């Protein structure tokens, strides 16, 4: 239905040559918004800016994009990583991986995209268990691992496994970044009862938007998340709170979701 809805606009932009080479048509975008190529590229640049600010990603780094989708962050990294650097990304949605291989990977041999057959409540109704998934990479390989809006759509067991895997594939000294929805005792009532974008379903140390969709949208209690990260082996953790849970938007925060930076 999404493809049908956006078909007239996607066709028009293709005819007038307005579509960006690496940006899929609106009807094929399954992560983020569908505001068009310009907004897509702006969001990619914003994510690269966050990586530069908080992980100090260098041009010769080896980076891992966890849940790379249709290549939003990868597009920005094509202008940042040199031929000495490398990018690897994986995702459970095969059509996104195929799009990235056809476009970005064909032009940049140091960019590699891998499809992993994993189940997810939101994106895939069949596949392997993400809570037991082993990243298809060797130990101590990456300078930076990152994920944008991935752990907001996974169960606690799956997230814990991914944190262990990030630790395994990270080099010593690697600075990693992921985004979450995080709450604490001060804002739990507000985020669970407000009129829109609320998490009313309470579980042990986390909250859900919907009773029957365990990985649709999940918010995790702050101290519990810090314990999960420490349990994976990480020693340093920094939280940069986003504005998703603010009662009023003040414009002083960089990101909607909460950013968590952790070092091996």
Coordinates of C-alpha atoms in Angstrom, one line a residue:
X1 CA 0.0 0.0 0.0
X2 CA 2.9 2.3 0.7
X3 CA 4.3 1.7 -2.8
X4 CA 0.9 2.4 -4.3
X5 CA 0.4 5.5 -2.3
X6 CA 3.7 7.1 -3.3
X7 CA 3.7 5.7 -6.9
X8 CA 2.6 8.9 -8.6
X9 CA 5.1 11.1 -6.8
X10 CA 7.9 8.5 -7.2
X11 CA 7.2 8.2 -10.9
X12 CA 7.1 12.0 -11.4
X13 CA 10.5 12.5 -9.6
X14 CA 12.0 9.7 -11.7
X15 CA 10.8 11.3 -15.0
X16 CA 12.2 14.7 -14.1
X17 CA 15.5 13.3 -12.9
X18 CA 15.0 14.5 -9.3
X19 CA 15.7 11.2 -7.6
X20 CA 19.1 10.8 -5.9
X21 CA 21.2 7.9 -7.2
X22 CA 21.5 6.2 -3.8
X23 CA 18.1 7.2 -2.3
X24 CA 15.3 4.7 -2.9
X25 CA 11.8 5.9 -4.0
X26 CA 9.5 6.9 -1.1
X27 CA 7.5 3.7 -1.5
X28 CA 10.6 1.5 -0.9
X29 CA 11.8 3.4 2.3
X30 CA 11.0 1.2 5.3
X31 CA 13.1 3.1 7.9
X32 CA 12.6 6.8 8.9
X33 CA 10.4 9.2 7.0
X34 CA 9.3 9.4 3.4
X35 CA 9.9 13.2 2.8
X36 CA 12.0 12.7 -0.3
X37 CA 15.6 12.5 -1.3
X38 CA 16.7 15.9 0.0
X39 CA 15.4 15.1 3.5
X40 CA 16.9 11.7 3.3
X41 CA 20.3 13.1 2.6
X42 CA 19.9 15.7 5.3
X43 CA 19.2 13.0 7.8
X44 CA 22.2 11.0 6.6
X45 CA 24.5 14.0 7.1
X46 CA 23.0 14.5 10.6
X47 CA 23.8 11.0 11.6
X48 CA 27.3 11.3 10.3
X49 CA 27.7 14.5 12.3
X50 CA 26.6 12.6 15.4
X51 CA 29.2 9.9 14.7
X52 CA 31.9 12.5 14.2
X53 CA 31.0 14.3 17.4
X54 CA 30.6 11.3 19.7
X55 CA 32.8 8.5 18.2
X56 CA 35.4 10.6 16.4
X57 CA 35.0 8.3 13.4
X58 CA 38.1 8.7 11.2
X59 CA 38.5 8.4 7.5
X60 CA 40.5 5.2 7.8
X61 CA 38.3 3.5 10.3
X62 CA 36.5 0.2 9.9
X63 CA 32.9 0.8 10.8
X64 CA 29.9 -1.5 11.4
X65 CA 26.3 -0.3 10.6
X66 CA 23.9 -2.4 12.6
X67 CA 20.5 -2.4 10.9
X68 CA 21.7 -0.5 7.9
X69 CA 18.3 -0.4 6.2
X70 CA 18.4 1.2 2.8
X71 CA 21.7 2.8 3.4
X72 CA 20.9 6.2 5.0
X73 CA 24.1 6.5 7.0
X74 CA 26.1 4.7 4.4
X75 CA 25.4 7.4 1.9
X76 CA 27.0 10.1 4.1
X77 CA 29.9 7.8 4.9
X78 CA 30.8 7.4 1.2
X79 CA 32.1 11.0 1.4
X80 CA 33.9 10.5 4.7
X81 CA 35.7 7.2 4.6
X82 CA 38.8 7.0 2.5
X83 CA 39.9 3.9 0.5
X84 CA 41.9 2.9 3.6
X85 CA 38.7 2.8 5.6
X86 CA 35.9 0.3 5.2
X87 CA 32.1 0.0 5.9
X88 CA 30.1 -3.1 6.7
X89 CA 26.4 -3.1 7.2
X90 CA 23.7 -5.7 7.8
X91 CA 20.0 -5.8 7.9
X92 CA 17.2 -8.4 8.1
X93 CA 15.2 -6.8 5.2
X94 CA 16.6 -8.2 2.0
X95 CA 15.2 -5.6 -0.4
X96 CA 17.1 -2.9 1.5
X97 CA 20.4 -4.8 1.2
X98 CA 19.8 -5.4 -2.5
X99 CA 19.2 -1.7 -3.1
X100 CA 22.5 -0.8 -1.3
X101 CA 24.5 -3.5 -3.2
X102 CA 23.1 -2.2 -6.5
X103 CA 23.9 1.4 -5.8
X104 CA 26.5 2.2 -3.1
X105 CA 28.5 -1.1 -3.1
X106 CA 28.8 -1.1 -6.9
X107 CA 30.6 2.3 -6.8
X108 CA 32.5 1.9 -3.5
X109 CA 34.3 -1.5 -3.2
X110 CA 35.1 -0.8 0.4
X111 CA 31.4 -0.8 1.3
X112 CA 29.8 -4.2 2.0
X113 CA 26.2 -5.0 2.7
X114 CA 25.0 -8.3 4.2
X115 CA 21.4 -9.7 4.5
X116 CA 20.7 -11.6 7.7
X117 CA 17.6 -13.8 8.0
X118 CA 16.2 -12.7 11.3
X119 CA 12.7 -12.4 12.7
X120 CA 11.4 -9.0 13.9
X121 CA 7.8 -8.1 15.1
X122 CA 7.9 -4.9 13.0
X123 CA 9.7 -5.8 9.8
X124 CA 9.7 -9.6 9.3
X125 CA 7.3 -12.4 10.4
X126 CA 9.8 -15.2 10.0
X127 CA 13.5 -15.8 10.3
X128 CA 16.1 -16.8 12.9
X129 CA 16.1 -15.7 16.6
X130 CA 18.0 -12.4 17.0
X131 CA 18.6 -13.2 20.6
X132 CA 21.0 -16.0 19.5
X133 CA 22.4 -14.3 16.4
X134 CA 26.1 -14.1 15.9
X135 CA 27.4 -11.1 13.8
X136 CA 29.1 -12.4 10.7
X137 CA 32.4 -10.7 11.5
X138 CA 35.5 -11.7 13.3
X139 CA 36.6 -10.6 16.8
X140 CA 38.2 -7.2 17.4
X141 CA 37.5 -6.0 13.8
X142 CA 35.8 -2.6 14.1
X143 CA 36.9 0.9 15.2
X144 CA 33.3 2.1 15.4
X145 CA 30.0 0.2 15.7
X146 CA 26.7 2.1 15.5
X147 CA 23.0 1.7 15.2
X148 CA 20.3 4.3 14.6
X149 CA 16.7 3.4 15.7
X150 CA 17.4 -0.3 15.9
X151 CA 17.4 -1.0 19.6
X152 CA 14.1 0.9 19.8
X153 CA 12.5 -2.1 17.8
X154 CA 14.0 -5.1 19.6
X155 CA 13.3 -7.2 22.7
X156 CA 15.5 -6.9 25.8
X157 CA 17.0 -10.4 25.1
X158 CA 17.8 -9.4 21.6
X159 CA 19.4 -6.2 22.6
X160 CA 21.5 -7.9 25.3
X161 CA 22.8 -10.3 22.7
X162 CA 23.6 -7.5 20.2
X163 CA 25.5 -5.6 23.0
X164 CA 27.6 -8.7 23.6
X165 CA 28.2 -9.1 19.9
X166 CA 29.2 -5.4 19.5
X167 CA 31.7 -5.9 22.3
X168 CA 33.1 -9.0 20.6
X169 CA 33.6 -7.5 17.1
X170 CA 34.9 -4.1 18.5
X171 CA 38.6 -3.3 18.8
X172 CA 39.9 -2.4 22.2
X173 CA 39.4 1.4 22.4
X174 CA 36.5 1.4 20.0
X175 CA 33.8 4.0 20.7
X176 CA 30.4 2.8 19.7
X177 CA 27.1 4.6 19.4
X178 CA 23.4 3.5 19.5
X179 CA 20.1 5.2 20.0
X180 CA 17.3 4.1 22.4
X181 CA 14.2 5.3 24.1
X182 CA 15.2 5.6 27.8
X183 CA 13.2 6.6 30.8
X184 CA 13.7 7.0 34.5
X185 CA 11.6 7.5 37.7
X186 CA 11.2 11.2 37.0
X187 CA 9.6 10.8 33.5
X188 CA 8.1 7.3 33.6
X189 CA 4.6 8.4 34.4
X190 CA 4.6 11.1 31.7
X191 CA 5.9 8.9 28.9
X192 CA 3.4 6.2 29.8
X193 CA 0.3 8.4 30.0
X194 CA 0.6 11.2 27.5
X195 CA -1.7 11.5 24.5
X196 CA 0.7 10.6 21.7
X197 CA 3.8 8.5 21.4
X198 CA 3.3 6.9 24.8
X199 CA 4.5 3.6 26.3
X200 CA 1.5 2.4 28.5
X201 CA 2.4 -1.3 28.7
X202 CA 4.6 -1.9 31.7
X203 CA 7.1 -4.8 32.0
X204 CA 10.1 -5.5 34.2
X205 CA 12.5 -2.7 33.5
X206 CA 11.0 -1.7 30.2
X207 CA 7.7 -0.4 28.6
X208 CA 6.0 -1.1 25.3
X209 CA 3.6 0.8 23.1
X210 CA 1.5 -2.2 22.3
X211 CA 0.7 -5.4 24.3
X212 CA 1.1 -7.8 21.4
X213 CA 4.1 -6.3 19.6
X214 CA 7.1 -6.9 21.8
X215 CA 9.6 -5.3 19.4
X216 CA 7.4 -2.6 17.9
X217 CA 8.6 0.3 20.1
X218 CA 10.3 -0.3 23.4
X219 CA 11.5 2.1 26.1
X220 CA 14.1 0.8 28.6
X221 CA 14.6 2.0 32.2
X222 CA 17.8 3.9 32.4
X223 CA 19.6 2.1 35.2
X224 CA 18.6 -1.3 33.8
X225 CA 20.1 -0.4 30.3
X226 CA 23.3 0.7 32.0
X227 CA 23.5 -2.7 33.6
X228 CA 22.9 -4.4 30.3
X229 CA 25.7 -2.5 28.7
X230 CA 28.1 -3.2 31.6
X231 CA 27.1 -6.9 31.4
X232 CA 28.3 -6.9 27.8
X233 CA 31.7 -5.8 29.0
X234 CA 31.7 -2.1 28.3
X235 CA 33.4 0.1 30.9
X236 CA 32.5 3.6 29.9
X237 CA 29.0 4.8 29.0
X238 CA 27.7 8.2 28.2
X239 CA 24.0 9.1 27.7
X240 CA 23.0 12.1 25.6
X241 CA 19.2 12.5 26.2
X242 CA 17.0 13.2 23.2
X243 CA 13.9 15.3 23.0
X244 CA 11.3 12.6 22.4
X245 CA 10.3 12.6 26.1
X246 CA 10.4 16.4 26.7
X247 CA 7.1 18.0 27.5
X248 CA 8.1 21.0 25.4
X249 CA 10.6 21.2 22.5
X250 CA 13.3 23.7 23.4
X251 CA 15.6 23.2 20.4
X252 CA 18.7 22.6 22.6
X253 CA 19.1 18.8 21.9
X254 CA 20.6 17.3 18.8
X255 CA 18.6 14.1 18.4
X256 CA 15.0 12.9 18.9
X257 CA 16.1 9.5 20.4
X258 CA 18.5 9.1 23.3
X259 CA 22.1 8.5 22.2
X260 CA 24.2 6.1 24.2
X261 CA 28.0 6.0 23.7
X262 CA 30.0 3.1 25.1
X263 CA 33.7 2.2 24.8
X264 CA 35.5 -1.1 24.8

